[in-house]
Amino acid sequence: MFDDLNDLYQQVILDHSKSPRNFFKLEVANRVAEGRNPLCGDQVTVYSLVENEVVREISWQGSGCAISKASASIMTDALKGKTAEQAKELFRNFHDLITTGSSDSKDLNKLAAFGGVNKYPARVKCAILPWHAALATLDGKANIVSTE
Ligand code: ZN
């Protein structure tokens, strides 16, 4: 898939795409948003329980390529417990990383596994898709977001 990604990062992505975390419908969710990437066929629904601007719980369901699934899996792990502001900050750093290949942030942790995606422009949308849906839930928008 990504021959020139280093093995560790590739393993993280493969692991999360094969065994996605937080992959269920969150029954207590008070926000839901769906994202679609028509170019690749990815679709993801993000469920979140947001209280006082804090992501108490977050989950997702959907289908698509390994990158979109791994991104949704790692993202939901990363966003749990974050405030809306922290989530947006994390997205800015993640966006920098996958569009330029580097980020100033030291807080990306497993999200750093996507550092090689910038070499594959068509895959950038796959990686960003779950974030668009998650941020839509933080903004209180219950709608369908599309990368198109
Ligand atoms: Zn995709």
PDB file of C-alpha atoms and ligand atoms in Angstrom:
ATOM      1  CA  MET A   1       0.000   0.000   0.000  1.00  0.00           C
ATOM      2  CA  PHE A   2       2.508   2.592   1.139  1.00  0.00           C
ATOM      3  CA  ASP A   3       5.852   1.063   0.359  1.00  0.00           C
ATOM      4  CA  ASP A   4       7.833   4.042   1.546  1.00  0.00           C
ATOM      5  CA  LEU A   5       6.025   4.562   4.828  1.00  0.00           C
ATOM      6  CA  ASN A   6       8.126   3.217   7.595  1.00  0.00           C
ATOM      7  CA  ASP A   7       7.075  -0.155   8.932  1.00  0.00           C
ATOM      8  CA  LEU A   8       5.940   1.030  12.320  1.00  0.00           C
ATOM      9  CA  TYR A   9       3.535   3.585  10.914  1.00  0.00           C
ATOM     10  CA  GLN A  10       2.254   1.167   8.311  1.00  0.00           C
ATOM     11  CA  GLN A  11       1.596  -1.371  11.060  1.00  0.00           C
ATOM     12  CA  VAL A  12      -0.376   1.160  13.096  1.00  0.00           C
ATOM     13  CA  ILE A  13      -2.592   1.942  10.108  1.00  0.00           C
ATOM     14  CA  LEU A  14      -3.090  -1.711   9.188  1.00  0.00           C
ATOM     15  CA  ASP A  15      -3.858  -2.627  12.777  1.00  0.00           C
ATOM     16  CA  HIS A  16      -6.517   0.066  13.143  1.00  0.00           C
ATOM     17  CA  SER A  17      -8.068  -0.632   9.735  1.00  0.00           C
ATOM     18  CA  LYS A  18      -8.358  -4.344  10.483  1.00  0.00           C
ATOM     19  CA  SER A  19      -9.463  -3.972  14.098  1.00  0.00           C
ATOM     20  CA  PRO A  20     -11.085  -0.562  14.280  1.00  0.00           C
ATOM     21  CA  ARG A  21     -11.502   0.939  17.746  1.00  0.00           C
ATOM     22  CA  ASN A  22     -14.733   2.576  18.897  1.00  0.00           C
ATOM     23  CA  PHE A  23     -16.534   0.905  15.993  1.00  0.00           C
ATOM     24  CA  PHE A  24     -20.169   0.828  17.113  1.00  0.00           C
ATOM     25  CA  LYS A  25     -23.256   2.979  17.262  1.00  0.00           C
ATOM     26  CA  LEU A  26     -23.109   5.046  20.447  1.00  0.00           C
ATOM     27  CA  GLU A  27     -26.615   4.781  21.872  1.00  0.00           C
ATOM     28  CA  VAL A  28     -26.168   7.719  24.252  1.00  0.00           C
ATOM     29  CA  ALA A  29     -24.896  10.036  21.518  1.00  0.00           C
ATOM     30  CA  ASN A  30     -26.407  13.502  21.357  1.00  0.00           C
ATOM     31  CA  ARG A  31     -24.658  14.400  18.089  1.00  0.00           C
ATOM     32  CA  VAL A  32     -24.422  12.451  14.849  1.00  0.00           C
ATOM     33  CA  ALA A  33     -22.814  13.399  11.553  1.00  0.00           C
ATOM     34  CA  GLU A  34     -22.117  11.497   8.392  1.00  0.00           C
ATOM     35  CA  GLY A  35     -19.216  12.009   6.018  1.00  0.00           C
ATOM     36  CA  ARG A  36     -18.834  10.800   2.464  1.00  0.00           C
ATOM     37  CA  ASN A  37     -15.887  10.753   0.123  1.00  0.00           C
ATOM     38  CA  PRO A  38     -17.353   9.943  -3.315  1.00  0.00           C
ATOM     39  CA  LEU A  39     -13.926   9.766  -4.958  1.00  0.00           C
ATOM     40  CA  CYS A  40     -12.929   6.736  -2.915  1.00  0.00           C
ATOM     41  CA  GLY A  41     -16.308   5.456  -1.747  1.00  0.00           C
ATOM     42  CA  ASP A  42     -15.578   6.028   1.934  1.00  0.00           C
ATOM     43  CA  GLN A  43     -18.478   6.734   4.196  1.00  0.00           C
ATOM     44  CA  VAL A  44     -18.365   7.278   7.923  1.00  0.00           C
ATOM     45  CA  THR A  45     -20.897   8.145  10.597  1.00  0.00           C
ATOM     46  CA  VAL A  46     -19.580   9.686  13.803  1.00  0.00           C
ATOM     47  CA  TYR A  47     -21.575   9.516  17.032  1.00  0.00           C
ATOM     48  CA  SER A  48     -20.593  11.713  19.927  1.00  0.00           C
ATOM     49  CA  LEU A  49     -21.812  12.535  23.379  1.00  0.00           C
ATOM     50  CA  VAL A  50     -20.842  16.166  23.943  1.00  0.00           C
ATOM     51  CA  GLU A  51     -21.461  17.772  27.322  1.00  0.00           C
ATOM     52  CA  ASN A  52     -20.269  21.255  28.283  1.00  0.00           C
ATOM     53  CA  GLU A  53     -18.124  21.387  25.138  1.00  0.00           C
ATOM     54  CA  VAL A  54     -16.309  18.189  26.125  1.00  0.00           C
ATOM     55  CA  VAL A  55     -16.317  14.975  24.083  1.00  0.00           C
ATOM     56  CA  ARG A  56     -17.415  12.468  26.731  1.00  0.00           C
ATOM     57  CA  GLU A  57     -17.824   9.560  24.333  1.00  0.00           C
ATOM     58  CA  ILE A  58     -17.274   9.149  20.624  1.00  0.00           C
ATOM     59  CA  SER A  59     -17.732   6.256  18.230  1.00  0.00           C
ATOM     60  CA  TRP A  60     -18.094   5.628  14.531  1.00  0.00           C
ATOM     61  CA  GLN A  61     -19.412   3.253  11.930  1.00  0.00           C
ATOM     62  CA  GLY A  62     -18.824   3.093   8.226  1.00  0.00           C
ATOM     63  CA  SER A  63     -16.971   1.499   5.391  1.00  0.00           C
ATOM     64  CA  GLY A  64     -14.201   2.427   3.036  1.00  0.00           C
ATOM     65  CA  CYS A  65     -10.504   2.113   2.444  1.00  0.00           C
ATOM     66  CA  ALA A  66      -7.880   1.254   5.047  1.00  0.00           C
ATOM     67  CA  ILE A  67      -6.816   4.881   5.418  1.00  0.00           C
ATOM     68  CA  SER A  68     -10.299   6.192   6.177  1.00  0.00           C
ATOM     69  CA  LYS A  69     -11.014   3.382   8.638  1.00  0.00           C
ATOM     70  CA  ALA A  70      -7.682   3.713  10.421  1.00  0.00           C
ATOM     71  CA  SER A  71      -8.133   7.475  10.569  1.00  0.00           C
ATOM     72  CA  ALA A  72     -11.602   7.165  12.138  1.00  0.00           C
ATOM     73  CA  SER A  73     -10.333   4.563  14.599  1.00  0.00           C
ATOM     74  CA  ILE A  74      -7.305   6.547  15.761  1.00  0.00           C
ATOM     75  CA  MET A  75      -9.221   9.827  15.699  1.00  0.00           C
ATOM     76  CA  THR A  76     -11.969   8.583  18.007  1.00  0.00           C
ATOM     77  CA  ASP A  77      -9.329   7.356  20.472  1.00  0.00           C
ATOM     78  CA  ALA A  78      -7.624  10.737  20.286  1.00  0.00           C
ATOM     79  CA  LEU A  79     -10.747  12.876  20.705  1.00  0.00           C
ATOM     80  CA  LYS A  80     -12.226  11.172  23.737  1.00  0.00           C
ATOM     81  CA  GLY A  81     -12.092  13.545  26.700  1.00  0.00           C
ATOM     82  CA  LYS A  82     -11.008  16.528  24.599  1.00  0.00           C
ATOM     83  CA  THR A  83     -12.749  19.888  24.628  1.00  0.00           C
ATOM     84  CA  ALA A  84     -14.092  21.213  21.340  1.00  0.00           C
ATOM     85  CA  GLU A  85     -11.191  23.689  21.222  1.00  0.00           C
ATOM     86  CA  GLN A  86      -8.606  20.964  21.820  1.00  0.00           C
ATOM     87  CA  ALA A  87     -10.236  18.820  19.129  1.00  0.00           C
ATOM     88  CA  LYS A  88     -10.041  21.638  16.595  1.00  0.00           C
ATOM     89  CA  GLU A  89      -6.418  22.316  17.516  1.00  0.00           C
ATOM     90  CA  LEU A  90      -5.600  18.642  17.059  1.00  0.00           C
ATOM     91  CA  PHE A  91      -7.304  18.667  13.674  1.00  0.00           C
ATOM     92  CA  ARG A  92      -5.268  21.706  12.572  1.00  0.00           C
ATOM     93  CA  ASN A  93      -2.069  19.870  13.487  1.00  0.00           C
ATOM     94  CA  PHE A  94      -3.231  16.648  11.838  1.00  0.00           C
ATOM     95  CA  HIS A  95      -4.215  18.585   8.726  1.00  0.00           C
ATOM     96  CA  ASP A  96      -0.748  20.183   8.599  1.00  0.00           C
ATOM     97  CA  LEU A  97       0.814  16.763   8.949  1.00  0.00           C
ATOM     98  CA  ILE A  98      -1.099  15.031   6.173  1.00  0.00           C
ATOM     99  CA  THR A  99      -0.900  17.922   3.720  1.00  0.00           C
ATOM    100  CA  THR A 100       2.749  18.895   4.290  1.00  0.00           C
ATOM    101  CA  GLY A 101       4.259  15.784   5.904  1.00  0.00           C
ATOM    102  CA  SER A 102       5.193  17.584   9.110  1.00  0.00           C
ATOM    103  CA  SER A 103       3.624  19.296  12.087  1.00  0.00           C
ATOM    104  CA  ASP A 104       4.936  21.412  14.930  1.00  0.00           C
ATOM    105  CA  SER A 105       2.772  19.531  17.384  1.00  0.00           C
ATOM    106  CA  LYS A 106       4.243  16.984  19.776  1.00  0.00           C
ATOM    107  CA  ASP A 107       0.794  15.737  20.737  1.00  0.00           C
ATOM    108  CA  LEU A 108      -0.141  13.763  17.657  1.00  0.00           C
ATOM    109  CA  ASN A 109       0.877  10.383  19.092  1.00  0.00           C
ATOM    110  CA  LYS A 110      -0.612   7.660  16.882  1.00  0.00           C
ATOM    111  CA  LEU A 111      -1.959  10.273  14.475  1.00  0.00           C
ATOM    112  CA  ALA A 112       1.673  10.678  13.387  1.00  0.00           C
ATOM    113  CA  ALA A 113       1.233   7.375  11.547  1.00  0.00           C
ATOM    114  CA  PHE A 114      -0.407   9.391   8.761  1.00  0.00           C
ATOM    115  CA  GLY A 115       2.747  11.409   8.147  1.00  0.00           C
ATOM    116  CA  GLY A 116       3.324   9.731   4.779  1.00  0.00           C
ATOM    117  CA  VAL A 117      -0.148  10.358   3.394  1.00  0.00           C
ATOM    118  CA  ASN A 118       0.838  13.739   1.938  1.00  0.00           C
ATOM    119  CA  LYS A 119       2.691  11.835  -0.777  1.00  0.00           C
ATOM    120  CA  TYR A 120      -0.642  10.415  -1.933  1.00  0.00           C
ATOM    121  CA  PRO A 121      -2.918  13.421  -2.536  1.00  0.00           C
ATOM    122  CA  ALA A 122      -5.958  11.271  -3.343  1.00  0.00           C
ATOM    123  CA  ARG A 123      -5.646   9.681   0.128  1.00  0.00           C
ATOM    124  CA  VAL A 124      -5.606  12.968   2.010  1.00  0.00           C
ATOM    125  CA  LYS A 125      -9.389  13.205   1.703  1.00  0.00           C
ATOM    126  CA  CYS A 126      -9.748   9.670   3.043  1.00  0.00           C
ATOM    127  CA  ALA A 127      -7.756  10.593   6.153  1.00  0.00           C
ATOM    128  CA  ILE A 128      -9.599  13.877   6.694  1.00  0.00           C
ATOM    129  CA  LEU A 129     -13.123  12.543   6.151  1.00  0.00           C
ATOM    130  CA  PRO A 130     -13.747  11.240   9.697  1.00  0.00           C
ATOM    131  CA  TRP A 131     -12.478  14.533  11.108  1.00  0.00           C
ATOM    132  CA  HIS A 132     -14.956  16.542   9.062  1.00  0.00           C
ATOM    133  CA  ALA A 133     -17.750  14.405  10.462  1.00  0.00           C
ATOM    134  CA  ALA A 134     -16.424  14.601  14.031  1.00  0.00           C
ATOM    135  CA  LEU A 135     -16.005  18.382  13.901  1.00  0.00           C
ATOM    136  CA  ALA A 136     -19.539  18.681  12.517  1.00  0.00           C
ATOM    137  CA  THR A 137     -20.799  16.916  15.645  1.00  0.00           C
ATOM    138  CA  LEU A 138     -18.796  19.326  17.836  1.00  0.00           C
ATOM    139  CA  ASP A 139     -20.350  22.273  16.052  1.00  0.00           C
ATOM    140  CA  GLY A 140     -23.766  20.807  16.767  1.00  0.00           C
ATOM    141  CA  LYS A 141     -24.449  20.203  13.112  1.00  0.00           C
ATOM    142  CA  ALA A 142     -26.301  16.984  12.435  1.00  0.00           C
ATOM    143  CA  ASN A 143     -25.885  16.671   8.726  1.00  0.00           C
ATOM    144  CA  ILE A 144     -24.015  15.038   5.920  1.00  0.00           C
ATOM    145  CA  VAL A 145     -20.569  16.392   5.163  1.00  0.00           C
ATOM    146  CA  SER A 146     -18.843  15.592   1.918  1.00  0.00           C
ATOM    147  CA  THR A 147     -15.275  16.044   0.819  1.00  0.00           C
ATOM    148  CA  GLU A 148     -16.604  17.215  -2.552  1.00  0.00           C
TER     149      GLU A 148
HETATM  150 ZN    ZN B   1     -10.550   6.203   0.982  1.00  0.00          ZN
END
